Short mmCIF file of C-alpha atoms in Angstrom, two decimals:
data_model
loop_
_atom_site.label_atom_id
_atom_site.label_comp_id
_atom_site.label_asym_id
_atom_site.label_seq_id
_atom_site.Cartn_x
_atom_site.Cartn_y
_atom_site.Cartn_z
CA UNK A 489 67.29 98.33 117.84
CA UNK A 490 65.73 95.87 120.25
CA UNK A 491 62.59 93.93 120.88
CA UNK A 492 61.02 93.39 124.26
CA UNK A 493 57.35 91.74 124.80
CA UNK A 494 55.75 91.50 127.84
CA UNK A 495 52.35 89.58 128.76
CA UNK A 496 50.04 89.84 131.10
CA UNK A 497 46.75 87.99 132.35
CA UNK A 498 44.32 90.21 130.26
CA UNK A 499 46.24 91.31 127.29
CA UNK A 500 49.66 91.31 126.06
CA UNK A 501 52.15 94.31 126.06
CA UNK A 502 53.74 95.06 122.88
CA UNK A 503 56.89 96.93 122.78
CA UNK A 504 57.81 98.18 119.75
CA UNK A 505 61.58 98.50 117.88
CA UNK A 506 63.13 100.91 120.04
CA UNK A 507 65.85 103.42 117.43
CA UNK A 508 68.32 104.60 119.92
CA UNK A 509 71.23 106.75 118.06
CA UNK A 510 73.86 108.54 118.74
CA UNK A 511 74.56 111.95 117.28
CA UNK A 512 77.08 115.01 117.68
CA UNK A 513 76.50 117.54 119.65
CA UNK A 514 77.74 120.69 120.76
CA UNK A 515 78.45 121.85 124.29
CA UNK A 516 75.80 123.77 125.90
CA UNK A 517 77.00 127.32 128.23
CA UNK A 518 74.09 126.64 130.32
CA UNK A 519 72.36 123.27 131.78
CA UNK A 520 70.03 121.78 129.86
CA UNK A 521 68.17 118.62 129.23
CA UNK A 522 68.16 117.89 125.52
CA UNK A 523 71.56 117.87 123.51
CA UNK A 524 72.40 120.62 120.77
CA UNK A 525 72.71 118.61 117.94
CA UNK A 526 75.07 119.71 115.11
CA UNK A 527 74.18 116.63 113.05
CA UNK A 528 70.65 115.04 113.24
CA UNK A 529 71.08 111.42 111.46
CA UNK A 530 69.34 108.31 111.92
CA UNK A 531 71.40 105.83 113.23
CA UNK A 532 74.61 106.49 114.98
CA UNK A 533 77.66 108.48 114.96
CA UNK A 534 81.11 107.91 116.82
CA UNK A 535 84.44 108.76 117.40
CA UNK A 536 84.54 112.33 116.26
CA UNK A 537 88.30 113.80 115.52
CA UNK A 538 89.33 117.17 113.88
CA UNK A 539 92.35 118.26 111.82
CA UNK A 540 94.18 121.11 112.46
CA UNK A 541 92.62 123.02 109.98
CA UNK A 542 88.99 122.15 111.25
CA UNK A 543 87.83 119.52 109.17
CA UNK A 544 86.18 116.52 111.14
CA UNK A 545 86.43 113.18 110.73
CA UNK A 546 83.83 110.55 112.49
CA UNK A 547 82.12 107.08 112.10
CA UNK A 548 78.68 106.64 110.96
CA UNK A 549 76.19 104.14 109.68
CA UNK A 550 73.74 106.08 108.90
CA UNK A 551 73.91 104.74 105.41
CA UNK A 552 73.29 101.52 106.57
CA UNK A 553 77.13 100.42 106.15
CA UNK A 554 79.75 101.51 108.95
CA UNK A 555 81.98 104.21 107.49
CA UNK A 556 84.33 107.25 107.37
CA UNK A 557 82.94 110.14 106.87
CA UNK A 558 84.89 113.75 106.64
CA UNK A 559 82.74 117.22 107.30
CA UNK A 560 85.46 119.97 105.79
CA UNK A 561 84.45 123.86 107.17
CA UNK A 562 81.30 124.53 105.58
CA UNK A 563 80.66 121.77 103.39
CA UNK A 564 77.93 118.77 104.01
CA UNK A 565 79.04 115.48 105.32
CA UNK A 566 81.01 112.91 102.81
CA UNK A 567 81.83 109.19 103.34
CA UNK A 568 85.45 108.81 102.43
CA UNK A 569 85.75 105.22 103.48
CA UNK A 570 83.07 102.40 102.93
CA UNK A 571 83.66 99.25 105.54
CA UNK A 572 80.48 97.57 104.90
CA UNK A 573 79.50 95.79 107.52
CA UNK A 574 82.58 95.22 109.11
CA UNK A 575 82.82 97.10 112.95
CA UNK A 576 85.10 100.19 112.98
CA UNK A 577 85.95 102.39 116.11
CA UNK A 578 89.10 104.20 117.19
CA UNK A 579 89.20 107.02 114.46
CA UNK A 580 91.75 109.31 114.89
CA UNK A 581 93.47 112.42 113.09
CA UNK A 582 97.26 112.57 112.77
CA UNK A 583 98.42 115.53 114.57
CA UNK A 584 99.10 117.19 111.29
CA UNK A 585 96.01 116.34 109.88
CA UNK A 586 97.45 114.12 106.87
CA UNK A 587 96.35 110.82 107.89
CA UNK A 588 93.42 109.15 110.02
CA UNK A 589 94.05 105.84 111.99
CA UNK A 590 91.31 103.19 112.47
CA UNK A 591 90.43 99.60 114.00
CA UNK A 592 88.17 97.15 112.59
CA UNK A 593 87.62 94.16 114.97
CA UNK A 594 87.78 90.78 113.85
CA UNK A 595 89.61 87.61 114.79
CA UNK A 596 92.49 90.23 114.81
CA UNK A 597 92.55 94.13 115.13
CA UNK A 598 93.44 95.57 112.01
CA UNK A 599 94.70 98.85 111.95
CA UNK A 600 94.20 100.87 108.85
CA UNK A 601 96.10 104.49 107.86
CA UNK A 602 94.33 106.32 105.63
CA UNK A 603 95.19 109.66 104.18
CA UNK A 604 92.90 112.52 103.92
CA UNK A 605 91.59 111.24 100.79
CA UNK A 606 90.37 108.00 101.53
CA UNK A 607 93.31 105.93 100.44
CA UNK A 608 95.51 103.20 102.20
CA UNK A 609 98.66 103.83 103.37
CA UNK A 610 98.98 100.75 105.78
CA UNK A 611 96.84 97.84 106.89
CA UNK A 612 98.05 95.38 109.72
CA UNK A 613 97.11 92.66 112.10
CA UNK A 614 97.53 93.17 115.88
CA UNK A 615 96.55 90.40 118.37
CA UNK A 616 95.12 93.06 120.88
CA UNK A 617 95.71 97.13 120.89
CA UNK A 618 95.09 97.92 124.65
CA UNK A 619 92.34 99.92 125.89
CA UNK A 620 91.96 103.50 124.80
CA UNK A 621 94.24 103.08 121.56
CA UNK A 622 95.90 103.31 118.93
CA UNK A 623 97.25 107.02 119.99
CA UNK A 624 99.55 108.50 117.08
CA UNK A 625 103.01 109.48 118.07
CA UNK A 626 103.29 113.50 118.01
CA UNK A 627 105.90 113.27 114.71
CA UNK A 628 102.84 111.13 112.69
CA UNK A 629 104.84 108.31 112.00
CA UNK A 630 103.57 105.61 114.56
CA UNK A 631 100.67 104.37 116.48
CA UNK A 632 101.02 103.65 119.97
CA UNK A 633 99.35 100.32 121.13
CA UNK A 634 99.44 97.66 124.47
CA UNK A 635 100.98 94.68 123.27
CA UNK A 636 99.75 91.89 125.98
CA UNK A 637 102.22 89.39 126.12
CA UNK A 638 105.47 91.61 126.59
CA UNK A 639 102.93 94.03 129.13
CA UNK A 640 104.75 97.32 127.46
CA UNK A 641 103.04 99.72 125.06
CA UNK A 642 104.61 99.57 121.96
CA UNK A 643 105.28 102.25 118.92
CA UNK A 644 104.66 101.05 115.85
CA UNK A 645 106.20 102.95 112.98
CA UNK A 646 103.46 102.83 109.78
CA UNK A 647 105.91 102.13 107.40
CA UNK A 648 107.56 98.96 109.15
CA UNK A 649 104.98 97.56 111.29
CA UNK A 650 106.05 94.03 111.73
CA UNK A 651 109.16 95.90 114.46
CA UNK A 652 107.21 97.01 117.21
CA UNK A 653 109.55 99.32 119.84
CA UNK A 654 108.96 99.49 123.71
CA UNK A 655 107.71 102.85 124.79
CA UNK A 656 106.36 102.38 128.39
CA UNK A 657 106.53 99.13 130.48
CA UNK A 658 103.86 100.05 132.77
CA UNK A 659 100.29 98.40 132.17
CA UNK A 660 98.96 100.40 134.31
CA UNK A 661 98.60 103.31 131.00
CA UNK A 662 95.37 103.24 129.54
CA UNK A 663 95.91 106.17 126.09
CA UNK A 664 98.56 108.63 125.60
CA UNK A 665 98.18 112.52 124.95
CA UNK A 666 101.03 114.54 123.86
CA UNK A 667 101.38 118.36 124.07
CA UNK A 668 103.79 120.93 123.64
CA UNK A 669 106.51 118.05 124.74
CA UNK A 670 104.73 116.92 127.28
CA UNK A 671 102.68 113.68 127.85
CA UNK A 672 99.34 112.70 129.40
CA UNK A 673 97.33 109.52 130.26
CA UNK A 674 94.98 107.99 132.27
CA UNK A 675 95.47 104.99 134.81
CA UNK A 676 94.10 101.53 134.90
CA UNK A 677 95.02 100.86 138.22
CA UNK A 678 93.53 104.37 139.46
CA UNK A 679 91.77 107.17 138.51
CA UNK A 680 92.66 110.71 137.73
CA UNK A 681 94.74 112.17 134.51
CA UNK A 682 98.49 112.00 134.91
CA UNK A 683 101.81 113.51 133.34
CA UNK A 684 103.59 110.85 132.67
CA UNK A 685 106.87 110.58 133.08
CA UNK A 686 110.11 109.02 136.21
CA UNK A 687 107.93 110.01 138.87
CA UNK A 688 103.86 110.84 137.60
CA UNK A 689 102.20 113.55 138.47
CA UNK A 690 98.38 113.92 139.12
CA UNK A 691 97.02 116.00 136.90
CA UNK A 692 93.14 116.40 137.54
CA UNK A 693 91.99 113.76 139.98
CA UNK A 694 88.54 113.74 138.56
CA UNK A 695 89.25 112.07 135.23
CA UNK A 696 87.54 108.47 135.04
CA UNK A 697 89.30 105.49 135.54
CA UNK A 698 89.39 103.70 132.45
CA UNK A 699 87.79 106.26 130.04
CA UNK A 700 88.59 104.71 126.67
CA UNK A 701 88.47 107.80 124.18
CA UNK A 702 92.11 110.19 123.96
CA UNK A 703 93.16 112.80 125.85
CA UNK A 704 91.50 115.64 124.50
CA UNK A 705 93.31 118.99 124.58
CA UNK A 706 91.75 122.54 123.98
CA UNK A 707 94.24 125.42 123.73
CA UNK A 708 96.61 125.09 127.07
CA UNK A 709 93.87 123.05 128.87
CA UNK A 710 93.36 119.17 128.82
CA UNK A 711 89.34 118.18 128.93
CA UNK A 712 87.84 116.15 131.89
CA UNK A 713 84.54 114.15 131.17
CA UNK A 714 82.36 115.06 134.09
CA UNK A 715 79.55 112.87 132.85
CA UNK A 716 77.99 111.69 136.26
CA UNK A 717 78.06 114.80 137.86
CA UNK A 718 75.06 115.65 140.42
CA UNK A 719 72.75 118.03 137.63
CA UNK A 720 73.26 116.59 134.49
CA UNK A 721 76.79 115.91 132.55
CA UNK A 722 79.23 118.59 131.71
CA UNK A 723 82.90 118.81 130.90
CA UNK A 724 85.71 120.44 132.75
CA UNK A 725 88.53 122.42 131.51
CA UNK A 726 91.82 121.76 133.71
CA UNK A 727 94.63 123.98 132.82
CA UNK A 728 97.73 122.30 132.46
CA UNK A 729 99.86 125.08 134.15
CA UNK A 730 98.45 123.88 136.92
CA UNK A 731 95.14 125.55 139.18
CA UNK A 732 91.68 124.56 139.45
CA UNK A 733 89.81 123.14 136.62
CA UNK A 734 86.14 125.02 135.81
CA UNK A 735 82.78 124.33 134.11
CA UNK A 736 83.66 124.17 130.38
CA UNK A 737 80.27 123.50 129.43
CA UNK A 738 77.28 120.79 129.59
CA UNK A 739 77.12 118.29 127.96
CA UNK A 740 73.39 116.40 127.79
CA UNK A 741 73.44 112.92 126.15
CA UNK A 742 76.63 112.21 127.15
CA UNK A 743 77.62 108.49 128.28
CA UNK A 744 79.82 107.46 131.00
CA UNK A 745 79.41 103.98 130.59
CA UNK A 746 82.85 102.23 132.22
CA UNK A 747 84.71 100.95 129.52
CA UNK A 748 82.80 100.90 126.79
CA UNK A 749 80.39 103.33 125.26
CA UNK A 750 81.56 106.80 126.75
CA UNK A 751 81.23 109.42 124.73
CA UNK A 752 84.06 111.03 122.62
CA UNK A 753 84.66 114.27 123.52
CA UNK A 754 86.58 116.70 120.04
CA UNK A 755 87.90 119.80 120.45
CA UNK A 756 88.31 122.58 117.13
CA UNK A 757 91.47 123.75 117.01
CA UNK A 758 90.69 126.65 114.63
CA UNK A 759 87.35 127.80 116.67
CA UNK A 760 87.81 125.97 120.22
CA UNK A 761 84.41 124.73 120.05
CA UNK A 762 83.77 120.95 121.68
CA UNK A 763 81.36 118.66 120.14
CA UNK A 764 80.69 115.26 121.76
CA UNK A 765 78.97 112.62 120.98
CA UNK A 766 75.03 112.46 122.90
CA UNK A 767 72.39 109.71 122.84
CA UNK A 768 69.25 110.24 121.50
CA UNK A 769 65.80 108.35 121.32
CA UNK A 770 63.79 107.68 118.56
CA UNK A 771 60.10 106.83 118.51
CA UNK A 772 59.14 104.00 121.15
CA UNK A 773 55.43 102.79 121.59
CA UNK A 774 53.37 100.45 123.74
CA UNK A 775 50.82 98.99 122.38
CA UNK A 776 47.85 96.97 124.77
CA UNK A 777 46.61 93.65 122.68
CA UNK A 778 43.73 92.77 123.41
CA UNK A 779 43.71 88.50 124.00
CA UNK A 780 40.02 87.11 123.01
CA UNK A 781 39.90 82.94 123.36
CA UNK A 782 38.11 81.37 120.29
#
């Protein structure tokens, strides 16, 4: 919410609170200028993730505290983790669905497991976790975070966190995707989506430098944010066998803001549908005040 007055000679201009939110949304076939919103809240709603079997996870204070909730198939949103105030971002499925990784910033960034049912399974401390992470590891037993003083990304196992292992030396790795043995990730240094491995491949050159949320995989093809494109924003769908990528869909609302608030893109893995997560705008007014000297 913000506040912005502006005066003038005759009068003063009153800006009222401005609500701007974010919801999720589903991707459109066709272009269009308004999002297709799958869950109208007030407030704001983040980093969308789903579980094998289709249930969603996100962040959301539209309760007024920031929180987990879970939306299983066909049932109404639940909260499943309360933070209070405290910030929360990063939320992520285990590939098998069993647990959910999250950040809270602070002095520190704590990273929290949970299981599906709300509960703790780990809780530690982490000076800094690199931009675009924690990732989980594809067996579900470790995140995958930039340590900055050694420079490497690390894999930290969830049950002995304090003995951090080296998994790539290169800063240059922003997140890390796995699929069917294979691994993913964008560049700091450049743009584009890469296979990473000896000698990286380019993947799709038209992936964003820097885009913070995961790889996000639908069936055999890896999703490319396309949110400045000439038109309106859309997303891509490059197949990773290799060929051209195509339209996927549009995405309205969508943010490509470098580095910080782009939106999370989620793919279904029982129905293939994409959600993402759009702006909207609430009520905003401008009100003239008349001045009158007494």
């Amino acid at each position: 919410m913000s506040v912005i007055w502006r005066r003038a000679r005759a009068g003063c201009w009153r800006w009222k609170p401005t609500r701007a939110g974010r919801n999720l949304a589903r991707l459109r076939q066709e272009p269009a200028t308004q999002p297709d919103i799958i869950d109208p809240v007030n407030g704001k709603t983040w980093a969308p993730s789903f579980a094998p079997d289709g249930t969603l996870a996100f962040l959301s204070n539209r309760s007024g505290n920031n929180a987990v909730w879970v939306m299983k198939p066909g049932a109404a949103p639940a909260v499943l983790f309360d933070a209070g105030l405290a910030p929360l971002f990063r939320l992520q499925f285990s590939p098998d669905g069993t647990l959910l990784s999250l950040v809270t910033a602070g002095v520190n960034m704590n990273i929290k497991i949970l299981t599906a049912d709300g509960g703790t399974v780990a809780s530690f401390d982490r000076p800094s976790i690199g931009h675009g992470n924690p990732t989980w590891t594809p067996d579900g037993k470790a995140v995958l975070l930039l340590d900055i003083p050694t420079r490497e990304v690390v894999r930290i196992a969830i049950d002995d966190p304090a003995k951090p292992i080296p998994f790539a030396g290169a800063p240059a790795w922003v997140t890390f995707g796995f699929h069917d043995n294979r691994i993913f990730a964008p560049r700091a240094d450049k743009g584009g989506l890469w296979e990473f491995g000896k000698e990286p491949r380019l993947i799709n050159a038209k992936y964003p430098r820097f885009f913070a949320p995961p790889v996000t995989f639908r069936g055999d093809d890896v999703l490319i944010p396309d949110f400045d494109a000439t038109g309106g924003a859309r997303i891509l769908a490059q197949p990773l066998a290799r060929g051209a990528d195509r339209i996927l869909g549009y995405a309205p609302g969508a943010e490509a803001q470098d580095r910080f608030f782009e939106s999370k893109m989620a793919a279904n893995p029982k129905t293939g549908e994409v959600i993402y997560v759009a702006a909207v705008q609430g009520d905003t007014n401008i009100d003239l005040l008349t001045l009158a000297r007494h």
